[in-house]
Structure formats: structure tokens, C-alpha cells
Short mmCIF file of C-alpha atoms in Angstrom, two decimals:
data_model
loop_
_atom_site.label_atom_id
_atom_site.label_comp_id
_atom_site.label_asym_id
_atom_site.label_seq_id
_atom_site.Cartn_x
_atom_site.Cartn_y
_atom_site.Cartn_z
CA UNK H 1 -19.80 12.25 5.85
CA UNK H 2 -19.77 13.03 9.54
CA UNK H 3 -17.13 11.26 11.67
CA UNK H 4 -19.79 8.85 12.99
CA UNK H 5 -21.08 8.07 9.49
CA UNK H 6 -17.55 7.49 8.25
CA UNK H 7 -16.81 5.15 11.14
CA UNK H 8 -20.04 3.23 10.49
CA UNK H 9 -19.12 2.76 6.83
CA UNK H 10 -15.74 1.33 7.81
CA UNK H 11 -17.41 -0.98 10.34
CA UNK H 12 -19.93 -2.17 7.75
CA UNK H 13 -17.07 -2.86 5.33
CA UNK H 14 -15.23 -4.87 8.00
CA UNK H 15 -18.43 -6.83 8.71
CA UNK H 16 -18.85 -7.59 5.00
CA UNK H 17 -15.28 -8.87 4.67
CA UNK H 18 -15.51 -11.07 7.77
CA UNK H 19 -19.10 -12.36 7.51
CA UNK H 20 -19.71 -12.52 3.74
CA UNK H 21 -16.24 -13.17 2.36
CA UNK H 22 -14.91 -15.13 5.32
CA UNK H 23 -11.75 -13.03 5.63
CA UNK H 24 -9.54 -13.32 8.71
CA UNK H 25 -8.59 -10.43 10.95
CA UNK H 26 -5.27 -9.85 9.19
CA UNK H 27 -6.97 -9.60 5.78
CA UNK H 28 -9.58 -7.16 7.06
CA UNK H 29 -6.87 -5.03 8.60
CA UNK H 30 -4.97 -5.07 5.31
CA UNK H 31 -8.03 -3.91 3.35
CA UNK H 32 -8.58 -1.05 5.79
CA UNK H 33 -4.92 -0.10 5.48
CA UNK H 34 -5.37 0.15 1.71
CA UNK H 35 -8.27 2.57 2.24
CA UNK H 36 -6.13 4.57 4.64
CA UNK H 37 -3.26 4.69 2.14
CA UNK H 38 -5.53 5.99 -0.63
CA UNK H 39 -6.95 8.81 1.50
CA UNK H 40 -3.53 9.84 2.79
CA UNK H 41 -2.21 9.88 -0.78
CA UNK H 42 -5.07 12.16 -1.85
CA UNK H 43 -4.38 14.53 1.04
CA UNK H 44 -7.53 13.58 2.96
CA UNK H 45 -5.81 12.35 6.11
CA UNK H 46 -6.00 9.06 7.95
CA UNK H 47 -9.71 8.21 8.10
CA UNK H 48 -9.07 5.00 10.06
CA UNK H 49 -7.69 6.91 13.03
CA UNK H 50 -9.79 7.93 16.02
CA UNK H 51 -12.52 5.33 15.54
CA UNK H 52 -12.91 3.55 18.90
CA UNK H 53 -15.84 1.40 17.79
CA UNK H 54 -13.94 0.20 14.73
CA UNK H 55 -10.89 -0.62 16.85
CA UNK H 56 -13.09 -2.57 19.26
CA UNK H 57 -14.61 -4.52 16.37
CA UNK H 58 -11.18 -5.42 15.00
CA UNK H 59 -10.03 -6.62 18.42
CA UNK H 60 -13.10 -8.84 18.64
CA UNK H 61 -12.53 -10.17 15.15
CA UNK H 62 -8.93 -11.00 16.02
CA UNK H 63 -10.09 -13.11 18.96
CA UNK H 64 -12.83 -14.81 16.93
CA UNK H 65 -10.69 -15.38 13.84
CA UNK H 66 -7.02 -15.19 14.79
CA UNK H 67 -4.26 -15.02 12.15
CA UNK H 68 -3.58 -18.27 10.36
CA UNK H 69 -0.79 -20.54 11.54
CA UNK H 70 2.43 -19.32 9.94
CA UNK H 71 4.38 -21.65 7.71
CA UNK H 72 7.57 -23.22 9.04
CA UNK H 73 10.97 -22.53 7.53
CA UNK H 74 12.53 -25.09 5.20
CA UNK H 75 15.41 -27.09 6.57
CA UNK H 76 18.72 -27.93 4.95
CA UNK H 77 17.60 -31.57 4.81
CA UNK H 78 14.51 -30.59 2.81
CA UNK H 79 16.60 -28.62 0.33
CA UNK H 80 19.08 -31.46 -0.14
CA UNK H 81 16.19 -33.89 -0.71
CA UNK H 82 14.71 -31.55 -3.32
CA UNK H 83 18.11 -31.21 -5.00
CA UNK H 84 18.38 -35.01 -5.23
CA UNK H 85 15.11 -35.14 -7.20
CA UNK H 86 16.48 -32.77 -9.87
CA UNK H 87 19.08 -33.15 -12.60
CA UNK H 88 20.56 -29.68 -12.62
CA UNK H 89 23.64 -30.66 -14.64
CA UNK H 90 21.77 -32.09 -17.63
CA UNK H 91 18.21 -30.70 -17.51
CA UNK H 92 18.08 -26.95 -18.12
CA UNK H 93 14.56 -26.64 -16.74
CA UNK H 94 15.70 -28.24 -13.49
CA UNK H 95 18.71 -25.91 -13.41
CA UNK H 96 16.46 -22.84 -13.62
CA UNK H 97 14.12 -24.27 -10.99
CA UNK H 98 16.95 -25.02 -8.54
CA UNK H 99 18.53 -21.61 -9.07
CA UNK H 100 15.28 -20.01 -7.96
CA UNK H 101 15.24 -22.14 -4.82
CA UNK H 102 18.79 -21.12 -3.87
CA UNK H 103 18.10 -17.43 -4.52
CA UNK H 104 14.99 -17.55 -2.32
CA UNK H 105 16.95 -19.27 0.47
CA UNK H 106 20.18 -17.23 0.51
CA UNK H 107 18.64 -13.87 -0.37
CA UNK H 108 15.47 -14.58 1.67
CA UNK H 109 13.47 -13.47 -1.35
CA UNK H 110 9.71 -13.03 -1.55
CA UNK H 111 7.93 -15.36 -3.96
CA UNK H 112 6.87 -12.60 -6.38
CA UNK H 113 10.54 -11.71 -6.86
CA UNK H 114 11.38 -15.01 -8.53
CA UNK H 115 8.26 -17.10 -9.28
CA UNK H 116 5.56 -16.71 -11.92
CA UNK H 117 2.51 -15.82 -9.82
CA UNK H 118 0.41 -14.13 -12.48
CA UNK H 119 -2.37 -15.52 -14.66
CA UNK H 120 -1.40 -18.48 -16.83
CA UNK H 121 2.03 -18.72 -15.21
CA UNK H 122 3.16 -15.18 -15.99
CA UNK H 123 5.62 -13.06 -13.98
CA UNK H 124 4.76 -9.83 -12.19
CA UNK H 125 7.26 -7.68 -14.08
CA UNK H 126 7.22 -4.83 -11.58
CA UNK H 127 8.56 -7.16 -8.87
CA UNK H 128 10.47 -10.06 -10.43
CA UNK H 129 14.27 -10.16 -10.80
CA UNK H 130 15.35 -9.70 -14.42
CA UNK H 131 18.40 -11.06 -16.23
CA UNK H 132 19.97 -7.59 -16.11
CA UNK H 133 19.58 -7.49 -12.32
CA UNK H 134 22.03 -10.39 -11.75
CA UNK H 135 25.78 -9.79 -12.07
CA UNK H 136 28.74 -12.05 -11.30
CA UNK H 137 32.13 -11.21 -9.81
CA UNK H 138 35.53 -12.83 -9.44
CA UNK H 139 37.92 -11.47 -6.80
CA UNK H 140 35.77 -8.36 -6.52
CA UNK H 141 35.67 -7.58 -10.26
CA UNK H 142 32.74 -8.09 -12.68
CA UNK H 143 33.15 -11.20 -14.83
CA UNK H 144 31.41 -12.98 -17.70
CA UNK H 145 33.24 -16.18 -16.80
CA UNK H 146 30.20 -17.35 -14.86
CA UNK H 147 31.54 -20.83 -14.12
CA UNK H 148 34.47 -19.41 -12.13
CA UNK H 149 32.63 -16.58 -10.36
CA UNK H 150 32.93 -16.45 -6.58
CA UNK H 151 30.23 -13.84 -5.92
CA UNK H 152 26.83 -12.89 -7.31
CA UNK H 153 24.99 -9.62 -6.76
CA UNK H 154 21.25 -9.18 -7.27
CA UNK H 155 19.17 -6.00 -7.41
CA UNK H 156 15.72 -6.29 -5.81
CA UNK H 157 12.85 -3.83 -5.93
CA UNK H 158 14.20 -2.08 -9.00
CA UNK H 159 11.06 0.09 -9.29
CA UNK H 160 11.81 1.76 -5.96
CA UNK H 161 13.23 5.27 -5.82
CA UNK H 162 16.99 4.99 -6.16
CA UNK H 163 16.94 1.94 -8.45
CA UNK H 164 16.46 -0.92 -6.00
CA UNK H 165 18.42 -2.65 -3.26
CA UNK H 166 21.64 -4.53 -4.00
CA UNK H 167 22.43 -7.75 -2.14
CA UNK H 168 25.16 -10.35 -2.63
CA UNK H 169 26.19 -13.86 -1.70
CA UNK H 170 29.37 -15.88 -2.14
CA UNK H 171 30.40 -19.24 -3.55
CA UNK H 172 30.21 -22.11 -1.07
CA UNK H 173 31.28 -25.14 -3.06
CA UNK H 174 28.38 -27.48 -2.35
CA UNK H 175 24.85 -28.29 -3.55
CA UNK H 176 23.32 -25.26 -1.87
CA UNK H 177 25.71 -22.79 -3.50
CA UNK H 178 23.63 -19.98 -5.01
CA UNK H 179 26.53 -18.61 -7.08
CA UNK H 180 26.97 -21.91 -8.92
CA UNK H 181 23.23 -22.40 -9.39
CA UNK H 182 22.66 -18.89 -10.73
CA UNK H 183 25.75 -19.15 -12.96
CA UNK H 184 24.23 -22.19 -14.70
CA UNK H 185 21.18 -20.12 -15.59
CA UNK H 186 23.31 -17.19 -16.76
CA UNK H 187 25.00 -19.53 -19.23
CA UNK H 188 21.62 -20.89 -20.37
CA UNK H 189 20.28 -17.36 -20.95
CA UNK H 190 23.41 -16.05 -22.70
CA UNK H 191 22.42 -13.80 -25.61
CA UNK H 192 18.77 -13.44 -24.58
CA UNK H 193 17.01 -10.13 -23.93
CA UNK H 194 18.20 -8.97 -20.51
CA UNK H 195 14.76 -7.52 -19.80
CA UNK H 196 13.37 -11.03 -19.42
CA UNK H 197 12.80 -12.44 -15.90
CA UNK H 198 15.88 -14.33 -14.78
CA UNK H 199 13.88 -17.47 -14.00
CA UNK H 200 12.25 -17.68 -17.43
CA UNK H 201 12.24 -21.19 -18.89
CA UNK H 202 15.05 -21.88 -21.40
CA UNK H 203 14.35 -21.65 -25.12
CA UNK H 204 12.58 -24.79 -26.33
CA UNK H 205 11.26 -25.72 -22.89
CA UNK H 206 7.99 -27.65 -22.74
CA UNK H 207 7.23 -26.58 -19.16
CA UNK H 208 3.96 -24.74 -18.51
CA UNK H 209 4.04 -21.00 -17.88
CA UNK H 210 6.63 -18.37 -18.67
CA UNK H 211 9.04 -19.63 -16.05
CA UNK H 212 9.29 -21.14 -12.56
CA UNK H 213 5.68 -21.17 -11.38
CA UNK H 214 4.58 -20.48 -7.83
CA UNK H 215 2.37 -23.58 -7.92
CA UNK H 216 5.23 -25.86 -8.96
CA UNK H 217 7.51 -24.59 -6.19
CA UNK H 218 4.75 -25.07 -3.62
CA UNK H 219 4.18 -28.64 -4.80
CA UNK H 220 7.90 -29.50 -4.70
CA UNK H 221 8.39 -28.13 -1.18
CA UNK H 222 5.40 -30.02 0.18
CA UNK H 223 6.64 -33.23 -1.46
CA UNK H 224 10.06 -32.83 0.17
CA UNK H 225 8.45 -32.19 3.55
CA UNK H 226 6.29 -35.29 3.25
CA UNK H 227 9.29 -37.40 2.20
CA UNK H 228 11.02 -36.39 5.45
CA UNK H 229 7.93 -37.18 7.56
CA UNK H 230 7.02 -33.54 8.01
CA UNK H 231 3.51 -32.14 7.63
CA UNK H 232 3.15 -30.69 4.10
CA UNK H 233 0.58 -28.21 5.39
CA UNK H 234 3.30 -26.54 7.45
CA UNK H 235 5.33 -25.49 4.41
CA UNK H 236 4.84 -23.04 1.55
CA UNK H 237 6.93 -20.87 -0.76
CA UNK H 238 7.44 -18.38 2.08
CA UNK H 239 9.15 -21.20 3.98
CA UNK H 240 12.26 -20.54 1.87
CA UNK H 241 12.48 -16.96 3.13
CA UNK H 242 11.86 -18.01 6.71
CA UNK H 243 14.15 -21.03 6.48
CA UNK H 244 16.98 -18.93 5.08
CA UNK H 245 16.71 -16.44 7.93
CA UNK H 246 16.59 -19.21 10.52
CA UNK H 247 19.58 -21.11 9.09
CA UNK H 248 21.76 -18.02 8.80
CA UNK H 249 21.00 -17.07 12.39
CA UNK H 250 21.60 -20.66 13.47
CA UNK H 251 25.16 -20.54 12.16
CA UNK H 252 25.93 -17.32 14.03
CA UNK H 253 25.15 -14.57 11.54
CA UNK H 254 24.29 -11.32 13.39
CA UNK H 255 20.60 -10.47 13.39
CA UNK H 256 21.27 -7.12 11.70
CA UNK H 257 23.00 -8.86 8.78
CA UNK H 258 20.02 -11.16 8.32
CA UNK H 259 17.60 -8.23 8.48
CA UNK H 260 19.54 -6.39 5.80
CA UNK H 261 19.92 -9.44 3.55
CA UNK H 262 16.19 -10.16 3.66
CA UNK H 263 15.36 -6.44 3.31
CA UNK H 264 13.19 -6.29 6.40
CA UNK H 265 12.51 -2.68 7.35
CA UNK H 266 11.81 -3.47 10.98
CA UNK H 267 12.55 -6.07 13.63
CA UNK H 268 9.69 -8.26 12.38
CA UNK H 269 12.46 -10.61 11.19
CA UNK H 270 12.42 -11.92 14.76
CA UNK H 271 9.08 -13.58 13.97
CA UNK H 272 10.81 -15.69 11.33
CA UNK H 273 13.29 -17.28 13.73
CA UNK H 274 12.69 -20.86 14.78
CA UNK H 275 14.55 -22.66 17.54
CA UNK H 276 15.10 -26.29 16.70
CA UNK H 277 14.77 -28.60 19.70
CA UNK H 278 18.23 -30.08 19.21
CA UNK H 279 19.74 -26.60 19.41
CA UNK H 280 17.92 -25.70 22.61
CA UNK H 281 18.36 -29.00 24.48
CA UNK H 282 21.90 -28.42 25.90
CA UNK H 283 20.93 -24.99 27.21
CA UNK H 284 17.94 -26.36 29.10
CA UNK H 285 20.34 -28.61 31.01
CA UNK H 286 22.74 -25.73 31.64
CA UNK H 287 19.96 -23.52 32.98
CA UNK H 288 18.70 -26.32 35.26
CA UNK H 289 22.17 -27.08 36.66
CA UNK H 290 23.24 -23.47 37.19
CA UNK H 291 25.95 -23.56 34.50
CA UNK H 292 27.73 -20.20 34.07
CA UNK H 293 29.95 -18.86 31.31
CA UNK H 294 32.39 -17.12 33.62
CA UNK H 295 34.67 -15.90 30.84
CA UNK H 296 31.79 -14.05 29.21
CA UNK H 297 30.82 -12.40 32.48
CA UNK H 298 34.44 -11.37 33.03
CA UNK H 299 34.60 -9.85 29.55
CA UNK H 300 31.50 -7.78 30.24
CA UNK H 301 32.97 -6.38 33.46
CA UNK H 302 36.49 -5.91 32.08
CA UNK H 303 36.77 -3.48 29.12
CA UNK H 304 40.34 -4.61 28.39
CA UNK H 305 39.22 -8.20 27.87
CA UNK H 306 36.37 -6.96 25.69
CA UNK H 307 38.67 -4.87 23.51
CA UNK H 308 41.05 -7.81 23.17
CA UNK H 309 38.30 -9.79 21.49
CA UNK H 310 37.60 -7.14 18.86
CA UNK H 311 39.50 -7.35 15.60
CA UNK H 312 38.00 -5.11 12.94
CA UNK H 313 40.30 -6.46 10.26
CA UNK H 314 38.84 -9.95 10.65
CA UNK H 315 35.20 -8.89 10.33
CA UNK H 316 34.93 -9.53 6.59
CA UNK H 317 36.56 -12.94 6.95
CA UNK H 318 34.18 -13.72 9.81
CA UNK H 319 31.14 -12.77 7.72
CA UNK H 320 32.24 -15.07 4.91
CA UNK H 321 32.86 -17.88 7.41
CA UNK H 322 29.33 -17.45 8.75
CA UNK H 323 27.95 -17.89 5.25
CA UNK H 324 29.89 -21.13 4.88
CA UNK H 325 28.55 -22.29 8.22
CA UNK H 326 24.99 -21.71 7.00
CA UNK H 327 25.61 -23.83 3.93
CA UNK H 328 27.08 -26.71 5.90
CA UNK H 329 24.46 -26.62 8.64
CA UNK H 330 26.93 -25.67 11.36
CA UNK H 331 25.92 -23.78 14.49
CA UNK H 332 28.11 -21.60 16.65
CA UNK H 333 27.88 -19.79 19.97
CA UNK H 334 27.93 -16.01 19.57
CA UNK H 335 28.82 -13.53 22.28
CA UNK H 336 26.95 -10.37 21.30
CA UNK H 337 29.47 -7.75 22.55
CA UNK H 338 32.23 -9.39 20.49
CA UNK H 339 30.39 -9.20 17.19
CA UNK H 340 31.59 -5.92 15.75
CA UNK H 341 33.51 -2.88 16.95
CA UNK H 342 31.10 -0.07 17.71
CA UNK H 343 28.00 -2.04 16.68
CA UNK H 344 25.09 -2.35 19.02
CA UNK H 345 24.58 -5.90 20.25
CA UNK H 346 21.44 -7.30 18.61
CA UNK H 347 20.41 -9.18 21.75
CA UNK H 348 21.53 -6.72 24.40
CA UNK H 349 24.86 -6.17 26.08
CA UNK H 350 26.45 -9.27 27.44
CA UNK H 351 24.00 -11.67 25.80
CA UNK H 352 25.36 -15.02 24.76
CA UNK H 353 23.16 -16.86 22.31
CA UNK H 354 23.43 -20.12 20.44
CA UNK H 355 21.33 -20.24 17.29
#
């Protein structure tokens, strides 16, 4: 094909997706990216590059059919309401279901990593977390005493080069504690094949599907939203990932920590952050009245004051405290330069943010 013929084929394909299949701009762009990936893989170069007419068409499509409204993040109140509808201590199916919810929230997991999204309620085995991917620790050492564990580590993306990405979370001592929830499931699955998905239904379960189904999670989240007078249409399974990121940032966790925990490769995590009106209200008043944080300004201009606020030995303790804050719904004011010795401030030098 000549360059013009190739561009026309791509334009016709985009027209077919938008006009015949009703796809939005983001879907069309994704399909074209798949074509690009295939050609690059085969050594044929990027055939989507240098096509001004195609780019113009995509811009027009974006205006005509903009991306769909993104789902909102779940709130702590929604999670507590959902917990109250379950019997995790006596119903093993409920225990597995709740463990999946806590993993998605604290690890900001994608739905395919813990729910059964395949045909007939099956798991996508190349993406889902397996029993062997979840390990428990006590005082920094591996333990099989799951009930007394104070840390859990999970490997995600195990098919990636290098064996996957390891993430952890710590015990919190309340309903939203992921360590306790996952430990219940580890006890339930004791002795089973460790190649099974971790959120497989227990032996003898009468639940549909192989394990926690995407559809069931979606239904439960929408029910919780409706019970709290929220619009069910604003929530989906991805709301757990977004809600986890928002809540951790709200309690003062550095943006870089959240990005790493959720395994975002870029700063697109910023799109997941939601400012709740009650968190913003006091700052509107401060801005309108000319309120100034003089001690912060002094610290910026005085290196000695800045160094006095840095204590590397307390960083680990601080990180654990931030996790506890997230679980209890607490918010804190964070002065970016005082976050970590030598670390770049995630919001710019001298920024003071309340999440």
C-alpha cells in the first residue's frame, strides 16, 4: 500500500468502529493502538504515525463522542455498609468475597487481578492472583500462623519479565484490614492446590462461577451506593481502585507511594484523585481571607528549619501511620518538602496540601 492508501484504510476502519459499532473515541483509539503494536512487533514500523487526516478525524470524533464519564471512587462509608451486609466470620463465601474487596482497595488492584471476568464466571489465569502469590509475615518473617500475621505481600503481574511486582500492606485492626481478611481465606484454602486463583470459592460452595465474579462485585457496590443515597451509575468495580488511591492520598500518603502501590507507570494516577467537598471547604475560606501558613514559608526560605524537620529514621513509622490513617478515614496536612530526605516533592517545592 502507498502511504495515502494505508491512511485511507485506517480512516475507513475508524469510521466503521464509530458509525457501525457505535464505539467512542477512546475505544477507536485503543483499536488503532493494537494495530500499531502488531506492526511494530513485526518490524514494520508505526503505521499510525504521520497521518494528518487520520489525526484530524480522531480529534473530530473525540468532540462528537467524548470519553464516557469516569466512575467515582468508593468511600469508606460504602465499604463499611457492604461489610455490614456480609457475615465474614461464619460464611466462607462472604469471607472470600470481602477479602477480594479489601485487596482491590488497599492494593488498588484491577478487576481482572481478583475477579472472575471470563465466560461462565471463570478467571483469566494470566492475570489473576493465585494462592501461591499471597504470603503472610509476622515481625518481618514469613509465617503460616495466618491469624496472627501483621503483614501480607502479594505478587501481581506474575507473567511479566522478572516474575511480577511485589506489593504489601499491614494489619490495621478494624473491618477494613486487608491482612485479616486475606488471612481468613488463606485458612479456608489450606491444603488446596496453590495454582488456584486466591479468590476461588471454598470447597462445597453453591455460588455460581469459579470464584468472586465481576458481576457480583458490581452489583454489591451499586447496592451500597444506592443505600447511601449515591447514584449507582457512578460506581463500578474500578471504583475500588480509584477509591483506594483517593483515600490513601486523603490521609497524607505521598503521591509517589500511591503510584507505586497501584502500579501506575505514569502520573495518570492524578486522574484518580477526587477532592471531597468537606476536605476543600476550609481552604476556600483561607484563600478568601488571605490566610498564610507563615511557618511553612519560613521553612522554605530557611534551610536549617527545613533540615530540622527531616528525620530519616522515622520514615518507616510515618508510612505505617499513614496506612492507619487511611483505614480510619483520617486526613492530615502534608508539607511536601518535609516528606522524605532527598525525595522530590510530588507537588512542587514548598507546596502544602491537605488531601
